[in-house]
């Protein structure tokens, strides 16, 4: 397997910074505590992999983690300079950096503001200080407000935050309070996720020992419904299962994934999609640094897998799957493949067919995984 160099296609790149100043109890992303890590060597390896693709044009660039802002301001400056050195910035419409409200120093904000970065994603999770401690976060509500104010003062208008609901001991009144705080900030975008217990996390270990008190399924559904209703009434477009944006502020980078488009994946543990191949880079940092070929796993998707992914990803969007685009892309009749499934879920009130697109209803969004499973094709599909 050698690094593929494709000058034509992907218009999006994801860059992974796996370092964190603390490990959150719910997180299973590729990450390590920053202290004692070979950060400079890692950044050099990331830049080296990025350069092998000879990327000249990108529409979106996204630096995620981990916590990218766990880097020093100088390290961030080095990374941003290297990533944009050969880019045509006139076509780079969205450049996002994930940040932790607790480590956004004035120096870091200045570095970000003086670069082509134009979107900041803050990992807030909740505004409740007691809950923040319970989930292993070290920032406070006050630091969230301070970080947002400083970012705005530095000229950032496109600020999004992540919130998690159905947290341990969280009640509906706490969710309502989080929404109230969010709306008071008048941010253009928010991503809201239900807590999912993942293997190899502190929360999963506690759950197995019977030490985690979580809201039940009905309460979880009530919270989701309240969130959707409240944000929709306040002018947010619920454009994807977990994402809400004011008009013009939908995440262009994430739409790349949901449109099933190809993208570069750079950094330890990052995934990418190039030339019909889904790949994953070495996860352990030392392996990633030392490997000449940064990719450890590659899989060329079959037609069956491409079609299934098109449906799973497309149905996550409020706009759904465009039938004409589907048929042009795969040279298959949509109704022959999925007509029966679509009619079944229209009857149940979970899907809508407006002749051009197939999309989920609000109720369908709540039961998304159940619907997605029905779009798996037969094993002998050709």
mmCIF file of C-alpha atoms in Angstrom:
data_model
loop_
_atom_site.group_PDB
_atom_site.id
_atom_site.type_symbol
_atom_site.label_atom_id
_atom_site.label_comp_id
_atom_site.label_asym_id
_atom_site.label_seq_id
_atom_site.Cartn_x
_atom_site.Cartn_y
_atom_site.Cartn_z
ATOM 1 C CA UNK A 1 0.000 0.000 0.000
ATOM 2 C CA UNK A 2 1.514 3.308 -0.946
ATOM 3 C CA UNK A 3 0.191 6.809 -0.377
ATOM 4 C CA UNK A 4 -2.147 7.727 -3.222
ATOM 5 C CA UNK A 5 -1.584 11.142 -4.735
ATOM 6 C CA UNK A 6 -4.707 12.477 -6.374
ATOM 7 C CA UNK A 7 -4.631 16.047 -7.588
ATOM 8 C CA UNK A 8 -8.182 16.093 -8.901
ATOM 9 C CA UNK A 9 -10.680 15.161 -6.309
ATOM 10 C CA UNK A 10 -11.303 15.647 -2.633
ATOM 11 C CA UNK A 11 -12.220 19.152 -1.603
ATOM 12 C CA UNK A 12 -12.078 18.419 2.136
ATOM 13 C CA UNK A 13 -9.338 17.400 4.556
ATOM 14 C CA UNK A 14 -9.452 16.307 8.184
ATOM 15 C CA UNK A 15 -6.322 16.679 10.356
ATOM 16 C CA UNK A 16 -6.193 14.855 13.705
ATOM 17 C CA UNK A 17 -4.406 16.210 16.778
ATOM 18 C CA UNK A 18 -4.685 13.437 19.405
ATOM 19 C CA UNK A 19 -3.396 15.347 22.431
ATOM 20 C CA UNK A 20 -5.603 16.296 25.390
ATOM 21 C CA UNK A 21 -4.932 18.067 28.666
ATOM 22 C CA UNK A 22 -7.430 15.675 30.321
ATOM 23 C CA UNK A 23 -9.346 12.536 29.308
ATOM 24 C CA UNK A 24 -13.145 12.890 29.347
ATOM 25 C CA UNK A 25 -15.098 9.996 30.815
ATOM 26 C CA UNK A 26 -17.232 9.421 27.691
ATOM 27 C CA UNK A 27 -14.598 9.803 24.955
ATOM 28 C CA UNK A 28 -13.347 6.930 22.782
ATOM 29 C CA UNK A 29 -11.629 9.027 20.091
ATOM 30 C CA UNK A 30 -7.923 8.504 19.364
ATOM 31 C CA UNK A 31 -6.298 10.603 22.071
ATOM 32 C CA UNK A 32 -3.502 10.689 24.681
ATOM 33 C CA UNK A 33 -2.596 12.972 27.561
ATOM 34 C CA UNK A 34 -0.303 15.708 26.253
ATOM 35 C CA UNK A 35 2.370 15.562 28.935
ATOM 36 C CA UNK A 36 5.558 13.786 27.836
ATOM 37 C CA UNK A 37 4.359 13.206 24.261
ATOM 38 C CA UNK A 38 6.577 13.790 21.177
ATOM 39 C CA UNK A 39 4.430 16.680 19.964
ATOM 40 C CA UNK A 40 6.977 18.283 17.606
ATOM 41 C CA UNK A 41 7.788 14.944 15.959
ATOM 42 C CA UNK A 42 4.080 14.246 15.596
ATOM 43 C CA UNK A 43 3.407 17.590 13.918
ATOM 44 C CA UNK A 44 6.305 16.950 11.520
ATOM 45 C CA UNK A 45 4.784 13.556 10.633
ATOM 46 C CA UNK A 46 1.343 15.123 10.058
ATOM 47 C CA UNK A 47 2.831 17.799 7.819
ATOM 48 C CA UNK A 48 4.820 15.145 5.929
ATOM 49 C CA UNK A 49 1.686 13.064 5.235
ATOM 50 C CA UNK A 50 -0.283 16.158 4.232
ATOM 51 C CA UNK A 51 2.422 17.150 1.741
ATOM 52 C CA UNK A 52 2.481 13.716 0.071
ATOM 53 C CA UNK A 53 -1.003 14.452 -1.288
ATOM 54 C CA UNK A 54 0.190 17.687 -2.947
ATOM 55 C CA UNK A 55 -3.070 19.409 -2.035
ATOM 56 C CA UNK A 56 -3.592 22.696 -3.868
ATOM 57 C CA UNK A 57 -7.313 23.329 -3.453
ATOM 58 C CA UNK A 58 -9.684 22.560 -0.605
ATOM 59 C CA UNK A 59 -13.164 23.822 0.083
ATOM 60 C CA UNK A 60 -13.045 22.793 3.753
ATOM 61 C CA UNK A 61 -10.265 22.016 6.215
ATOM 62 C CA UNK A 62 -10.970 20.692 9.706
ATOM 63 C CA UNK A 63 -8.515 20.244 12.585
ATOM 64 C CA UNK A 64 -10.021 17.988 15.243
ATOM 65 C CA UNK A 65 -8.949 15.816 18.123
ATOM 66 C CA UNK A 66 -8.216 15.160 20.840
ATOM 67 C CA UNK A 67 -7.879 18.848 21.552
ATOM 68 C CA UNK A 68 -5.983 20.865 18.925
ATOM 69 C CA UNK A 69 -5.754 23.832 21.305
ATOM 70 C CA UNK A 70 -3.781 21.658 23.748
ATOM 71 C CA UNK A 71 -0.863 22.559 21.434
ATOM 72 C CA UNK A 72 1.173 25.629 22.292
ATOM 73 C CA UNK A 73 0.413 28.781 20.305
ATOM 74 C CA UNK A 74 3.741 28.382 18.457
ATOM 75 C CA UNK A 75 2.986 24.764 17.580
ATOM 76 C CA UNK A 76 -0.453 25.757 16.296
ATOM 77 C CA UNK A 77 1.122 28.520 14.206
ATOM 78 C CA UNK A 78 3.573 26.031 12.684
ATOM 79 C CA UNK A 79 0.743 23.615 11.836
ATOM 80 C CA UNK A 80 -1.561 26.253 10.326
ATOM 81 C CA UNK A 81 1.268 27.714 8.228
ATOM 82 C CA UNK A 82 2.229 24.307 6.842
ATOM 83 C CA UNK A 83 -1.364 23.313 6.022
ATOM 84 C CA UNK A 84 -2.110 26.515 4.122
ATOM 85 C CA UNK A 85 1.298 27.203 2.512
ATOM 86 C CA UNK A 86 0.357 25.709 -0.881
ATOM 87 C CA UNK A 87 -3.421 26.171 -0.718
ATOM 88 C CA UNK A 88 -5.426 28.478 -2.940
ATOM 89 C CA UNK A 89 -7.121 30.345 -0.082
ATOM 90 C CA UNK A 90 -9.663 31.937 -2.421
ATOM 91 C CA UNK A 91 -11.565 28.636 -2.593
ATOM 92 C CA UNK A 92 -11.127 27.626 1.072
ATOM 93 C CA UNK A 93 -14.569 28.576 2.348
ATOM 94 C CA UNK A 94 -14.527 26.899 5.775
ATOM 95 C CA UNK A 95 -11.519 26.256 8.029
ATOM 96 C CA UNK A 96 -12.484 24.847 11.437
ATOM 97 C CA UNK A 97 -10.383 24.271 14.541
ATOM 98 C CA UNK A 98 -11.778 22.401 17.543
ATOM 99 C CA UNK A 99 -11.033 24.073 20.868
ATOM 100 C CA UNK A 100 -11.462 23.496 24.572
ATOM 101 C CA UNK A 101 -12.931 26.520 26.410
ATOM 102 C CA UNK A 102 -10.441 25.945 29.225
ATOM 103 C CA UNK A 103 -7.231 26.287 27.213
ATOM 104 C CA UNK A 104 -8.028 29.071 24.745
ATOM 105 C CA UNK A 105 -5.309 31.521 25.762
ATOM 106 C CA UNK A 106 -5.081 35.048 24.377
ATOM 107 C CA UNK A 107 -1.961 33.983 22.472
ATOM 108 C CA UNK A 108 -3.767 31.000 20.914
ATOM 109 C CA UNK A 109 -6.729 33.160 19.876
ATOM 110 C CA UNK A 110 -4.338 35.654 18.283
ATOM 111 C CA UNK A 111 -2.638 32.871 16.275
ATOM 112 C CA UNK A 112 -6.028 31.578 15.091
ATOM 113 C CA UNK A 113 -7.298 35.068 14.243
ATOM 114 C CA UNK A 114 -4.209 35.887 12.157
ATOM 115 C CA UNK A 115 -4.553 32.668 10.139
ATOM 116 C CA UNK A 116 -7.143 31.634 7.501
ATOM 117 C CA UNK A 117 -9.140 29.808 10.233
ATOM 118 C CA UNK A 118 -12.714 31.158 10.120
ATOM 119 C CA UNK A 119 -14.695 28.702 12.270
ATOM 120 C CA UNK A 120 -14.186 27.565 15.859
ATOM 121 C CA UNK A 121 -15.841 24.497 17.371
ATOM 122 C CA UNK A 122 -15.950 24.578 21.179
ATOM 123 C CA UNK A 123 -16.367 21.378 23.183
ATOM 124 C CA UNK A 124 -18.774 22.743 25.797
ATOM 125 C CA UNK A 125 -20.878 19.568 26.467
ATOM 126 C CA UNK A 126 -22.994 21.252 29.191
ATOM 127 C CA UNK A 127 -23.212 24.620 30.963
ATOM 128 C CA UNK A 128 -23.787 22.898 34.311
ATOM 129 C CA UNK A 129 -20.586 23.061 36.401
ATOM 130 C CA UNK A 130 -21.591 20.062 38.526
ATOM 131 C CA UNK A 131 -22.247 17.927 35.442
ATOM 132 C CA UNK A 132 -19.007 19.100 33.816
ATOM 133 C CA UNK A 133 -17.076 17.653 36.757
ATOM 134 C CA UNK A 134 -19.104 14.435 36.601
ATOM 135 C CA UNK A 135 -18.103 13.844 32.958
ATOM 136 C CA UNK A 136 -14.427 14.633 33.474
ATOM 137 C CA UNK A 137 -14.325 18.104 31.932
ATOM 138 C CA UNK A 138 -12.062 20.670 33.596
ATOM 139 C CA UNK A 139 -13.526 23.894 32.175
ATOM 140 C CA UNK A 140 -16.372 25.862 33.784
ATOM 141 C CA UNK A 141 -19.459 27.662 32.530
ATOM 142 C CA UNK A 142 -17.686 30.987 33.158
ATOM 143 C CA UNK A 143 -14.791 29.924 30.918
ATOM 144 C CA UNK A 144 -17.226 29.107 28.105
ATOM 145 C CA UNK A 145 -18.673 32.628 28.190
ATOM 146 C CA UNK A 146 -15.199 34.141 28.430
ATOM 147 C CA UNK A 147 -13.870 32.081 25.488
ATOM 148 C CA UNK A 148 -16.819 32.995 23.258
ATOM 149 C CA UNK A 149 -16.509 36.685 24.113
ATOM 150 C CA UNK A 150 -12.775 36.665 23.358
ATOM 151 C CA UNK A 151 -13.325 34.847 20.058
ATOM 152 C CA UNK A 152 -15.969 37.382 19.056
ATOM 153 C CA UNK A 153 -13.678 40.251 20.035
ATOM 154 C CA UNK A 154 -11.016 38.695 17.779
ATOM 155 C CA UNK A 155 -13.441 38.749 14.836
ATOM 156 C CA UNK A 156 -14.790 35.186 14.811
ATOM 157 C CA UNK A 157 -18.460 35.096 13.808
ATOM 158 C CA UNK A 158 -18.773 31.406 12.931
ATOM 159 C CA UNK A 159 -18.615 29.734 16.351
ATOM 160 C CA UNK A 160 -20.244 26.369 17.024
ATOM 161 C CA UNK A 161 -20.461 24.396 20.242
ATOM 162 C CA UNK A 162 -21.000 20.726 21.053
ATOM 163 C CA UNK A 163 -23.511 19.827 23.752
ATOM 164 C CA UNK A 164 -24.295 16.357 25.119
ATOM 165 C CA UNK A 165 -27.653 15.381 26.613
ATOM 166 C CA UNK A 166 -28.832 12.282 28.531
ATOM 167 C CA UNK A 167 -25.785 12.636 30.793
ATOM 168 C CA UNK A 168 -25.581 10.781 34.140
ATOM 169 C CA UNK A 169 -28.078 12.275 36.651
ATOM 170 C CA UNK A 170 -29.167 14.892 34.071
ATOM 171 C CA UNK A 171 -32.836 15.866 34.292
ATOM 172 C CA UNK A 172 -35.133 17.516 31.758
ATOM 173 C CA UNK A 173 -34.896 20.799 33.682
ATOM 174 C CA UNK A 174 -31.095 20.685 33.297
ATOM 175 C CA UNK A 175 -31.465 20.169 29.533
ATOM 176 C CA UNK A 176 -33.865 23.132 29.395
ATOM 177 C CA UNK A 177 -31.335 25.243 31.294
ATOM 178 C CA UNK A 178 -28.554 24.245 28.853
ATOM 179 C CA UNK A 179 -30.782 25.272 25.930
ATOM 180 C CA UNK A 180 -31.593 28.563 27.651
ATOM 181 C CA UNK A 181 -27.878 29.316 28.088
ATOM 182 C CA UNK A 182 -27.173 28.330 24.484
ATOM 183 C CA UNK A 183 -29.908 30.581 23.096
ATOM 184 C CA UNK A 184 -28.726 33.503 25.226
ATOM 185 C CA UNK A 185 -25.341 33.275 23.469
ATOM 186 C CA UNK A 186 -27.043 33.567 20.048
ATOM 187 C CA UNK A 187 -24.530 31.286 18.331
ATOM 188 C CA UNK A 188 -25.010 30.435 14.643
ATOM 189 C CA UNK A 189 -24.560 26.670 15.057
ATOM 190 C CA UNK A 190 -24.763 23.878 17.624
ATOM 191 C CA UNK A 191 -24.241 20.110 17.539
ATOM 192 C CA UNK A 192 -26.233 18.130 20.111
ATOM 193 C CA UNK A 193 -25.434 14.500 20.824
ATOM 194 C CA UNK A 194 -27.069 11.943 23.068
ATOM 195 C CA UNK A 195 -24.524 10.306 25.356
ATOM 196 C CA UNK A 196 -23.445 6.995 23.850
ATOM 197 C CA UNK A 197 -21.486 4.586 26.012
ATOM 198 C CA UNK A 198 -18.416 3.346 24.150
ATOM 199 C CA UNK A 199 -16.041 0.526 25.023
ATOM 200 C CA UNK A 200 -12.755 1.463 26.709
ATOM 201 C CA UNK A 201 -14.221 4.568 28.380
ATOM 202 C CA UNK A 202 -14.527 5.376 32.080
ATOM 203 C CA UNK A 203 -18.313 5.636 31.741
ATOM 204 C CA UNK A 204 -18.620 2.172 30.176
ATOM 205 C CA UNK A 205 -16.564 0.679 33.005
ATOM 206 C CA UNK A 206 -18.849 2.362 35.547
ATOM 207 C CA UNK A 207 -21.965 1.193 33.710
ATOM 208 C CA UNK A 208 -20.751 -2.417 33.825
ATOM 209 C CA UNK A 209 -20.307 -2.083 37.579
ATOM 210 C CA UNK A 210 -23.814 -0.622 37.957
ATOM 211 C CA UNK A 211 -22.399 2.734 39.044
ATOM 212 C CA UNK A 212 -23.854 4.980 36.305
ATOM 213 C CA UNK A 213 -27.304 6.546 36.638
ATOM 214 C CA UNK A 214 -28.506 7.463 33.146
ATOM 215 C CA UNK A 215 -31.867 8.828 31.913
ATOM 216 C CA UNK A 216 -34.031 6.026 30.484
ATOM 217 C CA UNK A 217 -34.929 5.679 26.789
ATOM 218 C CA UNK A 218 -38.221 7.579 27.107
ATOM 219 C CA UNK A 219 -36.528 10.464 28.913
ATOM 220 C CA UNK A 220 -33.797 10.485 26.271
ATOM 221 C CA UNK A 221 -36.438 10.741 23.513
ATOM 222 C CA UNK A 222 -38.252 13.524 25.416
ATOM 223 C CA UNK A 223 -34.986 15.471 25.681
ATOM 224 C CA UNK A 224 -34.302 15.097 21.946
ATOM 225 C CA UNK A 225 -37.838 16.199 21.069
ATOM 226 C CA UNK A 226 -37.564 19.238 23.330
ATOM 227 C CA UNK A 227 -34.205 20.206 21.795
ATOM 228 C CA UNK A 228 -35.489 19.890 18.212
ATOM 229 C CA UNK A 229 -38.705 21.840 18.911
ATOM 230 C CA UNK A 230 -36.960 24.614 20.841
ATOM 231 C CA UNK A 231 -34.161 25.194 18.330
ATOM 232 C CA UNK A 232 -36.488 24.986 15.310
ATOM 233 C CA UNK A 233 -38.721 27.689 16.830
ATOM 234 C CA UNK A 234 -35.642 29.891 17.315
ATOM 235 C CA UNK A 235 -34.654 29.816 13.638
ATOM 236 C CA UNK A 236 -32.140 26.974 13.625
ATOM 237 C CA UNK A 237 -32.268 24.645 10.625
ATOM 238 C CA UNK A 238 -32.174 21.023 11.833
ATOM 239 C CA UNK A 239 -30.170 20.002 8.775
ATOM 240 C CA UNK A 240 -28.699 16.731 10.101
ATOM 241 C CA UNK A 241 -29.668 14.319 12.889
ATOM 242 C CA UNK A 242 -27.439 16.035 15.483
ATOM 243 C CA UNK A 243 -26.724 19.422 13.884
ATOM 244 C CA UNK A 244 -28.564 22.741 13.933
ATOM 245 C CA UNK A 245 -27.462 25.856 12.070
ATOM 246 C CA UNK A 246 -28.813 29.264 11.265
ATOM 247 C CA UNK A 247 -29.182 29.800 7.494
ATOM 248 C CA UNK A 248 -25.739 29.898 5.863
ATOM 249 C CA UNK A 249 -23.963 28.426 8.899
ATOM 250 C CA UNK A 250 -24.452 24.710 8.235
ATOM 251 C CA UNK A 251 -21.133 22.839 8.575
ATOM 252 C CA UNK A 252 -19.789 22.511 5.039
ATOM 253 C CA UNK A 253 -17.094 20.082 6.151
ATOM 254 C CA UNK A 254 -19.500 17.670 7.813
ATOM 255 C CA UNK A 255 -21.774 17.812 4.773
ATOM 256 C CA UNK A 256 -18.827 16.303 2.857
ATOM 257 C CA UNK A 257 -19.168 13.170 4.981
ATOM 258 C CA UNK A 258 -22.949 13.021 4.745
ATOM 259 C CA UNK A 259 -22.846 13.590 0.985
ATOM 260 C CA UNK A 260 -20.587 10.506 0.858
ATOM 261 C CA UNK A 261 -17.880 12.556 -0.863
ATOM 262 C CA UNK A 262 -14.161 11.754 -0.739
ATOM 263 C CA UNK A 263 -11.791 13.495 1.682
ATOM 264 C CA UNK A 264 -8.212 13.371 2.947
ATOM 265 C CA UNK A 265 -7.621 11.996 6.451
ATOM 266 C CA UNK A 266 -4.351 13.137 8.022
ATOM 267 C CA UNK A 267 -2.897 12.180 11.415
ATOM 268 C CA UNK A 268 -2.814 9.253 13.835
ATOM 269 C CA UNK A 269 -5.990 7.183 13.768
ATOM 270 C CA UNK A 270 -7.617 9.435 11.148
ATOM 271 C CA UNK A 271 -9.746 7.919 8.394
ATOM 272 C CA UNK A 272 -9.899 9.099 4.798
ATOM 273 C CA UNK A 273 -11.700 8.253 1.568
ATOM 274 C CA UNK A 274 -9.778 8.527 -1.707
ATOM 275 C CA UNK A 275 -10.235 6.936 -5.139
ATOM 276 C CA UNK A 276 -12.995 4.653 -3.847
ATOM 277 C CA UNK A 277 -10.750 3.441 -1.005
ATOM 278 C CA UNK A 278 -11.563 4.005 2.661
ATOM 279 C CA UNK A 279 -8.363 4.033 4.688
ATOM 280 C CA UNK A 280 -7.238 4.403 8.283
ATOM 281 C CA UNK A 281 -3.883 5.701 9.506
ATOM 282 C CA UNK A 282 -1.734 4.115 12.216
ATOM 283 C CA UNK A 283 -3.346 4.866 15.600
ATOM 284 C CA UNK A 284 -0.511 4.695 18.148
ATOM 285 C CA UNK A 285 1.418 7.951 17.908
ATOM 286 C CA UNK A 286 4.894 6.385 17.806
ATOM 287 C CA UNK A 287 3.810 3.978 15.049
ATOM 288 C CA UNK A 288 2.378 6.870 13.063
ATOM 289 C CA UNK A 289 5.539 8.957 13.438
ATOM 290 C CA UNK A 290 7.869 6.111 12.441
ATOM 291 C CA UNK A 291 5.834 4.629 9.566
ATOM 292 C CA UNK A 292 6.895 5.590 6.052
ATOM 293 C CA UNK A 293 3.397 4.735 4.842
ATOM 294 C CA UNK A 294 1.028 6.330 7.348
ATOM 295 C CA UNK A 295 -1.925 4.171 6.301
ATOM 296 C CA UNK A 296 -2.370 0.909 8.151
ATOM 297 C CA UNK A 297 -5.649 -0.299 6.638
ATOM 298 C CA UNK A 298 -7.250 0.153 3.221
ATOM 299 C CA UNK A 299 -10.532 -1.139 1.876
ATOM 300 C CA UNK A 300 -11.812 -0.717 -1.654
ATOM 301 C CA UNK A 301 -15.577 -0.447 -1.324
ATOM 302 C CA UNK A 302 -17.826 -2.725 -3.345
ATOM 303 C CA UNK A 303 -20.787 -1.297 -5.252
ATOM 304 C CA UNK A 304 -23.036 -2.765 -2.534
ATOM 305 C CA UNK A 305 -21.121 -0.955 0.231
ATOM 306 C CA UNK A 306 -21.088 2.337 -1.687
ATOM 307 C CA UNK A 307 -24.863 2.204 -2.177
ATOM 308 C CA UNK A 308 -25.493 1.351 1.487
ATOM 309 C CA UNK A 309 -23.232 4.183 2.663
ATOM 310 C CA UNK A 310 -24.991 6.594 0.313
ATOM 311 C CA UNK A 311 -28.282 5.748 2.024
ATOM 312 C CA UNK A 312 -27.035 5.706 5.646
ATOM 313 C CA UNK A 313 -25.165 8.988 5.290
ATOM 314 C CA UNK A 314 -27.704 10.725 3.065
ATOM 315 C CA UNK A 315 -30.622 9.942 5.350
ATOM 316 C CA UNK A 316 -28.810 11.664 8.230
ATOM 317 C CA UNK A 317 -29.444 14.951 6.383
ATOM 318 C CA UNK A 318 -32.750 16.775 6.576
ATOM 319 C CA UNK A 319 -32.708 17.022 2.765
ATOM 320 C CA UNK A 320 -32.297 13.245 2.513
ATOM 321 C CA UNK A 321 -31.213 11.297 -0.565
ATOM 322 C CA UNK A 322 -31.669 12.783 -4.032
ATOM 323 C CA UNK A 323 -33.100 9.968 -6.163
ATOM 324 C CA UNK A 324 -31.898 11.328 -9.526
ATOM 325 C CA UNK A 325 -28.368 11.861 -8.179
ATOM 326 C CA UNK A 326 -28.427 8.332 -6.733
ATOM 327 C CA UNK A 327 -29.430 6.784 -10.074
ATOM 328 C CA UNK A 328 -26.830 8.793 -12.014
ATOM 329 C CA UNK A 329 -24.103 7.839 -9.537
ATOM 330 C CA UNK A 330 -24.841 4.104 -9.331
ATOM 331 C CA UNK A 331 -26.662 3.400 -12.642
ATOM 332 C CA UNK A 332 -29.380 1.529 -10.745
ATOM 333 C CA UNK A 333 -33.135 2.093 -10.543
ATOM 334 C CA UNK A 334 -33.860 3.410 -7.050
ATOM 335 C CA UNK A 335 -37.402 2.046 -6.870
ATOM 336 C CA UNK A 336 -36.277 -1.453 -7.838
ATOM 337 C CA UNK A 337 -33.707 -1.428 -5.027
ATOM 338 C CA UNK A 338 -35.588 0.344 -2.271
ATOM 339 C CA UNK A 339 -39.202 0.969 -3.315
ATOM 340 C CA UNK A 340 -40.695 -1.582 -0.898
ATOM 341 C CA UNK A 341 -38.668 -0.312 2.072
ATOM 342 C CA UNK A 342 -39.545 3.308 1.326
ATOM 343 C CA UNK A 343 -43.272 2.576 1.058
ATOM 344 C CA UNK A 344 -43.178 0.591 4.319
ATOM 345 C CA UNK A 345 -41.655 3.496 6.251
ATOM 346 C CA UNK A 346 -43.845 6.128 4.598
ATOM 347 C CA UNK A 347 -46.844 4.185 5.970
ATOM 348 C CA UNK A 348 -45.256 4.249 9.440
ATOM 349 C CA UNK A 349 -44.695 8.008 9.201
ATOM 350 C CA UNK A 350 -40.898 7.736 9.318
ATOM 351 C CA UNK A 351 -40.061 8.632 5.684
ATOM 352 C CA UNK A 352 -41.275 11.217 3.180
ATOM 353 C CA UNK A 353 -41.078 10.814 -0.615
ATOM 354 C CA UNK A 354 -41.525 14.095 -2.462
ATOM 355 C CA UNK A 355 -40.640 12.480 -5.831
ATOM 356 C CA UNK A 356 -37.180 14.076 -5.951
ATOM 357 C CA UNK A 357 -35.862 13.051 -2.532
ATOM 358 C CA UNK A 358 -36.375 10.419 0.145
ATOM 359 C CA UNK A 359 -35.959 11.843 3.641
ATOM 360 C CA UNK A 360 -36.706 11.118 7.286
ATOM 361 C CA UNK A 361 -39.562 12.780 9.160
ATOM 362 C CA UNK A 362 -38.894 14.211 12.633
ATOM 363 C CA UNK A 363 -40.053 10.912 14.113
ATOM 364 C CA UNK A 364 -37.778 9.123 11.643
ATOM 365 C CA UNK A 365 -34.813 11.131 12.917
ATOM 366 C CA UNK A 366 -35.503 9.840 16.430
ATOM 367 C CA UNK A 367 -35.561 6.221 15.205
ATOM 368 C CA UNK A 368 -32.818 6.670 12.605
ATOM 369 C CA UNK A 369 -30.837 3.489 13.251
ATOM 370 C CA UNK A 370 -33.932 1.309 12.933
ATOM 371 C CA UNK A 371 -34.670 2.839 9.522
ATOM 372 C CA UNK A 372 -31.039 2.742 8.331
ATOM 373 C CA UNK A 373 -30.841 -1.012 8.959
ATOM 374 C CA UNK A 374 -33.601 -1.583 6.390
ATOM 375 C CA UNK A 375 -31.401 -0.160 3.627
ATOM 376 C CA UNK A 376 -28.845 -2.965 3.885
ATOM 377 C CA UNK A 377 -28.811 -4.901 0.620
ATOM 378 C CA UNK A 378 -28.856 -8.691 0.299
ATOM 379 C CA UNK A 379 -25.476 -10.417 0.735
ATOM 380 C CA UNK A 380 -25.633 -11.729 -2.851
ATOM 381 C CA UNK A 381 -26.317 -8.247 -4.310
ATOM 382 C CA UNK A 382 -24.405 -7.556 -7.530
#
